[in-house]
Coordinates of C-alpha atoms in Angstrom, one line a residue:
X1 CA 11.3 -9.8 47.6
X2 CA 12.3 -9.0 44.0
X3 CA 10.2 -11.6 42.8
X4 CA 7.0 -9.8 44.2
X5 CA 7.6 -6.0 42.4
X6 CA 6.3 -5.1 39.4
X7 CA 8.3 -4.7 36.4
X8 CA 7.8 -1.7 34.0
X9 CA 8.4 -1.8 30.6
X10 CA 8.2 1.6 28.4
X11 CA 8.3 1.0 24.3
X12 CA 7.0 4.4 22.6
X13 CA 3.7 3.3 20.7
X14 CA 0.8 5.4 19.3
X15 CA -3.3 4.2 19.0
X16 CA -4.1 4.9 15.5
X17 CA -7.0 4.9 14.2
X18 CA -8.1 1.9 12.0
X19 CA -11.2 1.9 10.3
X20 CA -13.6 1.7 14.0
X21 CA -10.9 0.1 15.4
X22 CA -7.9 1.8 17.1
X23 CA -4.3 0.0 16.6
X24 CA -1.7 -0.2 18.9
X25 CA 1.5 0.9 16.5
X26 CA 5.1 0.8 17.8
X27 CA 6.7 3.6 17.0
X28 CA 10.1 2.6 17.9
X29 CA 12.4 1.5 15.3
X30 CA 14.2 -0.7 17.1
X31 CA 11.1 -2.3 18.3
X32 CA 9.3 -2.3 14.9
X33 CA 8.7 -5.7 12.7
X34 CA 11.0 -6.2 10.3
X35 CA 10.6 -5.8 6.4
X36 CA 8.1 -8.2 4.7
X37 CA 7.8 -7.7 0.9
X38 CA 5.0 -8.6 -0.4
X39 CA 5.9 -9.5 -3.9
X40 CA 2.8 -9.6 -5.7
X41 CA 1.8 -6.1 -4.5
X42 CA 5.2 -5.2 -5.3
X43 CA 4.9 -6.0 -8.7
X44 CA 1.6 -4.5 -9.1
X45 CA 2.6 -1.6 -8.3
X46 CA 5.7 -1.1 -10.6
X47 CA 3.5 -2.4 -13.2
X48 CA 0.9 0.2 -12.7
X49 CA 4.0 3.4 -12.5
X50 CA 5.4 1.2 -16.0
X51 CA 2.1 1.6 -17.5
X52 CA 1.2 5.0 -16.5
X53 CA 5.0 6.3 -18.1
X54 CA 3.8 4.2 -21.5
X55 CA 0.7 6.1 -21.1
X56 CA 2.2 9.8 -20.6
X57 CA 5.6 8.8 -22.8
X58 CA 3.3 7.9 -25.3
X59 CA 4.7 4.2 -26.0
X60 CA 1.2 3.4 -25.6
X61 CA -2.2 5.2 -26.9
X62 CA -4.9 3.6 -24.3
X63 CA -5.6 1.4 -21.1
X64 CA -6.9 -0.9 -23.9
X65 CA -3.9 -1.4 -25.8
X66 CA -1.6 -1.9 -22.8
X67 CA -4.6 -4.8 -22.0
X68 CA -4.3 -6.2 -25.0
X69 CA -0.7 -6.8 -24.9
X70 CA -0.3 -7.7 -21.1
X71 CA -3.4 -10.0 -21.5
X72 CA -5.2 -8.8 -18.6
X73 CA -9.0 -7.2 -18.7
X74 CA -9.3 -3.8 -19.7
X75 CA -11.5 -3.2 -16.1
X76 CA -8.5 -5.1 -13.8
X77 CA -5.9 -3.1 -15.6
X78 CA -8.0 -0.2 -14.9
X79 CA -8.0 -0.9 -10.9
X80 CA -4.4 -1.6 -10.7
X81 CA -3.0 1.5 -12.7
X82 CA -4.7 3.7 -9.6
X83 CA -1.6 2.0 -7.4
X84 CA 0.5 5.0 -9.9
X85 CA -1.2 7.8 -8.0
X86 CA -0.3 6.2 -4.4
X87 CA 1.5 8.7 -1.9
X88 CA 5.1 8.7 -2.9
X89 CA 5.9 7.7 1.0
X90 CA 3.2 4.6 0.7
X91 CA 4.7 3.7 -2.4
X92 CA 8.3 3.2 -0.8
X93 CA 6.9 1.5 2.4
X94 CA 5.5 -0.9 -0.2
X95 CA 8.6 -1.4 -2.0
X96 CA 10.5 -1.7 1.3
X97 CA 8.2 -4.4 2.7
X98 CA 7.1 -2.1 5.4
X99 CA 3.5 -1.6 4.3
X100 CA 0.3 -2.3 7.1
X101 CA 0.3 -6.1 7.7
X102 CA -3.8 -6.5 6.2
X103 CA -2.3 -4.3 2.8
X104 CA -2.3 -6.9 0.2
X105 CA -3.4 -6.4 -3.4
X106 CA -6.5 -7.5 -3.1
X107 CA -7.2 -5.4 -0.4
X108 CA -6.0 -2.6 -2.4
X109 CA -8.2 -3.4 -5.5
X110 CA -11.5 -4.3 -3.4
X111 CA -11.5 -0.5 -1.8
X112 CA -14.4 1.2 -4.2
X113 CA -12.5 4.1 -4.4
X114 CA -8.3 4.6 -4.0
X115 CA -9.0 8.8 -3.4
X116 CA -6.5 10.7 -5.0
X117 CA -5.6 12.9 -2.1
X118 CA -2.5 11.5 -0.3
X119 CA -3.3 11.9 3.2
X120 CA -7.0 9.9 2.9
X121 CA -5.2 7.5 1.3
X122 CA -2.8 7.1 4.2
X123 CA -5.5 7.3 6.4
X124 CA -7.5 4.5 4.4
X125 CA -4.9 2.1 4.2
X126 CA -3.3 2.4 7.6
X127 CA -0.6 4.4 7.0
X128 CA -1.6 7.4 9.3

């Protein structure tokens, strides 16, 4: 009978590598989660690309002075202003809400180290 025969169901998907772990990614479009923004990583990281430009435009001399007039620690201003050097393709997942589900600020300013090279980062943060 129909009711007794199996039913196959084929969504293109990739196992990614996460950390140990290996994630089962949809690869699909159609399939795919819809956008969540994540505001306050959203404005984190126009903040840090504002205050690099004051930093190269030369609207602002130091980390310190930018600190001084955001009212934020020097050290925190420090960790965020790394989110400037993020791939250009992480970057406009970010903005477009499509960043890994677990990629939230504070993840981003726990890691030790955000490497400058853009494919560990993707790698790191679950973008690969």
């Amino acid at each position: 009978t129909p009711l007794d025969e199996p039913i196959t169901i084929t969504i293109p998907a990739q196992l990614k590598p996460r950390g140990v772990e290996l994630k089962f990614v949809i690869t699909d479009p159609a399939h795919s989660k819809p956008a969540k923004p994540d505001p306050v990583l959203i404005k984190a990281v126009v903040q840090a690309n504002d205050w690099l430009e004051q930093l190269l435009s030369g609207k602002a001399k130091t980390l310190r002075e930018i600190a001084a007039r955001e009212e934020f620690p020097e050290r925190y201003l420090r960790r965020l202003i790394e989110l400037a050097f993020l791939a250009p393709d992480i970057t406009e997942s970010i903005l477009d809400g499509h960043q890994p589900a677990d990629l939230t600020l504070k993840h981003l300013i726990c890691i030790i180290k955000l490497p400058l090279a853009w494919n560990e980062q993707r790698r790191l943060l679950g973008f690969a």
